[in-house]
Amino acid sequence: MTCEQSTTSAASRRSRDVVIDYFFERRRKVLMARISADFDAEQASQLDRIAETLAAREPGLRAIYDFTDLTDLRIPAAQIAERARKPTAVGGLRIIVASRAFAGQKGRNFSATQSNAGERAPMIADSIEQAYVLLGLDHKARFDRFEPDKD
């Protein structure tokens, strides 16, 4: 369960003002977005656009949204609920790896709101290892860095 170049520390990512790192497992069609530092509505919209673009090119795309290193979720609860009512770009299984800032009730509320809106609700995982299990991935999964502007 390794990601190429994924050992970059959260502190060094923040120093480069990178908040979302993207990886793609081409053989199994899994997008992984690692969110670190603070996460706001603008970054959420960027993540949506990238997922939409990749989903259009990769039918059956699945996704892991890794919030493990999230320090602050700067999206008001009402806006999270509004986003959850919108259709998702990723048609396959989506896993949210929760952090303290997105854990518990916020994650469950988002998932329940998507389900109530007729969307397939994302599953909530406590760890990246659990996300791999939920997606049926093993140690052979190879996530390569994905540069949205170049791919």
mmCIF file of C-alpha atoms in Angstrom:
data_model
loop_
_atom_site.group_PDB
_atom_site.id
_atom_site.type_symbol
_atom_site.label_atom_id
_atom_site.label_comp_id
_atom_site.label_asym_id
_atom_site.label_seq_id
_atom_site.Cartn_x
_atom_site.Cartn_y
_atom_site.Cartn_z
ATOM 1 C CA MET A 1 0.000 0.000 0.000
ATOM 2 C CA THR A 2 2.400 2.626 -1.158
ATOM 3 C CA CYS A 3 2.047 5.779 -3.167
ATOM 4 C CA GLU A 4 4.891 6.957 -5.322
ATOM 5 C CA GLN A 5 6.312 10.101 -3.739
ATOM 6 C CA SER A 6 3.719 9.895 -0.970
ATOM 7 C CA THR A 7 6.222 10.190 1.834
ATOM 8 C CA THR A 8 6.257 13.953 1.503
ATOM 9 C CA SER A 9 5.393 15.280 4.937
ATOM 10 C CA ALA A 10 2.310 17.357 5.552
ATOM 11 C CA ALA A 11 4.522 20.215 6.744
ATOM 12 C CA SER A 12 6.484 20.356 3.487
ATOM 13 C CA ARG A 13 3.269 20.222 1.433
ATOM 14 C CA ARG A 14 1.922 23.200 3.343
ATOM 15 C CA SER A 15 5.136 25.121 2.790
ATOM 16 C CA ARG A 16 4.594 24.744 -0.978
ATOM 17 C CA ASP A 17 0.937 25.763 -0.599
ATOM 18 C CA VAL A 18 -0.161 22.377 -1.909
ATOM 19 C CA VAL A 19 -3.339 21.347 -0.171
ATOM 20 C CA ILE A 20 -4.460 18.436 -2.351
ATOM 21 C CA ASP A 21 -2.137 15.756 -3.731
ATOM 22 C CA TYR A 22 -3.618 13.491 -6.412
ATOM 23 C CA PHE A 23 -2.738 9.886 -7.177
ATOM 24 C CA PHE A 24 -4.252 7.450 -9.658
ATOM 25 C CA GLU A 25 -4.246 3.647 -9.744
ATOM 26 C CA ARG A 26 -4.832 3.141 -13.471
ATOM 27 C CA ARG A 27 -5.309 -0.612 -13.509
ATOM 28 C CA ARG A 28 -8.067 -0.503 -10.899
ATOM 29 C CA LYS A 29 -9.351 2.977 -11.823
ATOM 30 C CA VAL A 30 -9.037 4.555 -8.385
ATOM 31 C CA LEU A 31 -8.425 8.262 -7.828
ATOM 32 C CA MET A 32 -6.897 9.158 -4.482
ATOM 33 C CA ALA A 33 -6.951 12.741 -3.283
ATOM 34 C CA ARG A 34 -4.926 13.445 -0.147
ATOM 35 C CA ILE A 35 -6.174 16.584 1.524
ATOM 36 C CA SER A 36 -3.861 18.269 4.014
ATOM 37 C CA ALA A 37 -3.856 21.503 5.956
ATOM 38 C CA ASP A 38 -7.080 23.513 5.731
ATOM 39 C CA PHE A 39 -9.834 22.645 3.267
ATOM 40 C CA ASP A 40 -12.331 25.223 2.059
ATOM 41 C CA ALA A 41 -15.128 25.526 -0.502
ATOM 42 C CA GLU A 42 -12.789 26.665 -3.287
ATOM 43 C CA GLN A 43 -10.589 23.603 -2.848
ATOM 44 C CA ALA A 44 -13.679 21.374 -2.694
ATOM 45 C CA SER A 45 -14.805 22.810 -6.035
ATOM 46 C CA GLN A 46 -11.349 22.171 -7.505
ATOM 47 C CA LEU A 47 -11.511 18.567 -6.305
ATOM 48 C CA ASP A 48 -14.973 18.191 -7.884
ATOM 49 C CA ARG A 49 -13.750 19.522 -11.254
ATOM 50 C CA ILE A 50 -10.785 17.158 -11.311
ATOM 51 C CA ALA A 51 -12.941 14.168 -10.339
ATOM 52 C CA GLU A 52 -15.483 15.084 -13.055
ATOM 53 C CA THR A 53 -12.769 15.337 -15.718
ATOM 54 C CA LEU A 54 -11.179 12.032 -14.762
ATOM 55 C CA ALA A 55 -14.557 10.252 -14.408
ATOM 56 C CA ALA A 56 -15.455 11.325 -17.964
ATOM 57 C CA ARG A 57 -12.258 9.664 -19.244
ATOM 58 C CA GLU A 58 -12.344 6.639 -16.916
ATOM 59 C CA PRO A 59 -15.808 5.029 -16.727
ATOM 60 C CA GLY A 60 -16.241 3.119 -13.484
ATOM 61 C CA LEU A 61 -13.900 5.436 -11.589
ATOM 62 C CA ARG A 62 -13.759 4.898 -7.834
ATOM 63 C CA ALA A 63 -12.223 7.304 -5.336
ATOM 64 C CA ILE A 64 -10.521 7.655 -1.990
ATOM 65 C CA TYR A 65 -10.719 11.087 -0.391
ATOM 66 C CA ASP A 66 -8.044 10.967 2.303
ATOM 67 C CA PHE A 67 -8.676 13.612 4.961
ATOM 68 C CA THR A 68 -6.192 12.051 7.423
ATOM 69 C CA ASP A 69 -3.956 15.164 7.485
ATOM 70 C CA LEU A 70 -6.780 17.693 7.413
ATOM 71 C CA THR A 71 -6.282 20.314 10.098
ATOM 72 C CA ASP A 72 -9.404 22.427 9.603
ATOM 73 C CA LEU A 73 -12.554 21.978 7.558
ATOM 74 C CA ARG A 74 -13.495 25.541 6.580
ATOM 75 C CA ILE A 75 -16.813 24.775 4.954
ATOM 76 C CA PRO A 76 -19.932 25.674 6.943
ATOM 77 C CA ALA A 77 -22.266 22.775 7.805
ATOM 78 C CA ALA A 78 -25.050 24.249 5.659
ATOM 79 C CA GLN A 79 -22.738 24.382 2.640
ATOM 80 C CA ILE A 80 -21.592 20.782 3.254
ATOM 81 C CA ALA A 81 -25.244 19.711 3.278
ATOM 82 C CA GLU A 82 -25.884 21.664 0.052
ATOM 83 C CA ARG A 83 -22.889 19.986 -1.645
ATOM 84 C CA ALA A 84 -24.095 16.579 -0.487
ATOM 85 C CA ARG A 85 -27.425 17.071 -2.280
ATOM 86 C CA LYS A 86 -25.673 17.553 -5.640
ATOM 87 C CA PRO A 87 -24.944 14.628 -7.974
ATOM 88 C CA THR A 88 -21.502 13.125 -7.613
ATOM 89 C CA ALA A 89 -19.079 12.957 -10.538
ATOM 90 C CA VAL A 90 -17.610 9.635 -9.444
ATOM 91 C CA GLY A 91 -20.097 6.882 -10.201
ATOM 92 C CA GLY A 92 -18.179 4.109 -8.461
ATOM 93 C CA LEU A 93 -17.579 3.523 -4.798
ATOM 94 C CA ARG A 94 -16.228 6.531 -2.898
ATOM 95 C CA ILE A 95 -14.403 6.236 0.391
ATOM 96 C CA ILE A 96 -13.820 9.141 2.770
ATOM 97 C CA VAL A 97 -10.910 8.557 5.135
ATOM 98 C CA ALA A 98 -11.900 10.685 8.093
ATOM 99 C CA SER A 99 -9.705 12.961 10.181
ATOM 100 C CA ARG A 100 -10.545 14.494 13.518
ATOM 101 C CA ALA A 101 -11.725 17.620 11.667
ATOM 102 C CA PHE A 102 -14.051 15.627 9.385
ATOM 103 C CA ALA A 103 -14.745 12.626 11.566
ATOM 104 C CA GLY A 104 -17.808 11.603 13.381
ATOM 105 C CA GLN A 105 -20.997 13.482 12.805
ATOM 106 C CA LYS A 106 -19.830 15.691 9.902
ATOM 107 C CA GLY A 107 -18.829 12.700 7.811
ATOM 108 C CA ARG A 108 -21.976 10.749 8.694
ATOM 109 C CA ASN A 109 -24.172 13.784 7.937
ATOM 110 C CA PHE A 110 -22.565 14.207 4.503
ATOM 111 C CA SER A 111 -23.023 10.514 3.733
ATOM 112 C CA ALA A 112 -26.651 10.462 4.943
ATOM 113 C CA THR A 113 -27.531 13.621 2.991
ATOM 114 C CA GLN A 114 -26.148 12.110 -0.232
ATOM 115 C CA SER A 115 -28.126 8.962 0.368
ATOM 116 C CA ASN A 116 -31.316 10.927 1.032
ATOM 117 C CA ALA A 117 -30.727 12.876 -2.193
ATOM 118 C CA GLY A 118 -30.740 9.622 -4.151
ATOM 119 C CA GLU A 119 -26.966 9.440 -4.583
ATOM 120 C CA ARG A 120 -24.810 6.491 -3.621
ATOM 121 C CA ALA A 121 -23.436 7.580 -0.270
ATOM 122 C CA PRO A 122 -19.678 7.462 0.276
ATOM 123 C CA MET A 123 -18.375 5.017 2.838
ATOM 124 C CA ILE A 124 -16.486 6.398 5.833
ATOM 125 C CA ALA A 125 -13.182 4.704 6.743
ATOM 126 C CA ASP A 126 -11.081 5.262 9.835
ATOM 127 C CA SER A 127 -7.778 4.662 8.023
ATOM 128 C CA ILE A 128 -6.269 4.420 4.566
ATOM 129 C CA GLU A 129 -5.764 0.698 5.187
ATOM 130 C CA GLN A 130 -9.487 0.290 5.793
ATOM 131 C CA ALA A 131 -10.217 2.225 2.576
ATOM 132 C CA TYR A 132 -8.012 -0.207 0.645
ATOM 133 C CA VAL A 133 -9.934 -3.153 2.112
ATOM 134 C CA LEU A 134 -13.305 -1.572 1.269
ATOM 135 C CA LEU A 135 -12.163 -1.130 -2.348
ATOM 136 C CA GLY A 136 -10.652 -4.605 -2.547
ATOM 137 C CA LEU A 137 -7.143 -3.237 -3.059
ATOM 138 C CA ASP A 138 -4.043 -5.065 -1.909
ATOM 139 C CA HIS A 139 -0.317 -4.458 -1.594
ATOM 140 C CA LYS A 140 0.007 -4.644 -5.392
ATOM 141 C CA ALA A 141 -2.015 -1.456 -5.873
ATOM 142 C CA ARG A 142 0.254 1.184 -7.367
ATOM 143 C CA PHE A 143 -0.851 4.774 -7.063
ATOM 144 C CA ASP A 144 1.172 7.112 -9.237
ATOM 145 C CA ARG A 145 1.216 10.850 -8.766
ATOM 146 C CA PHE A 146 -1.479 12.390 -10.897
ATOM 147 C CA GLU A 147 -1.007 15.949 -12.123
ATOM 148 C CA PRO A 148 -4.502 17.139 -13.162
ATOM 149 C CA ASP A 149 -3.148 19.879 -15.430
ATOM 150 C CA LYS A 150 -0.838 17.471 -17.269
ATOM 151 C CA ASP A 151 -2.856 14.242 -17.465
#
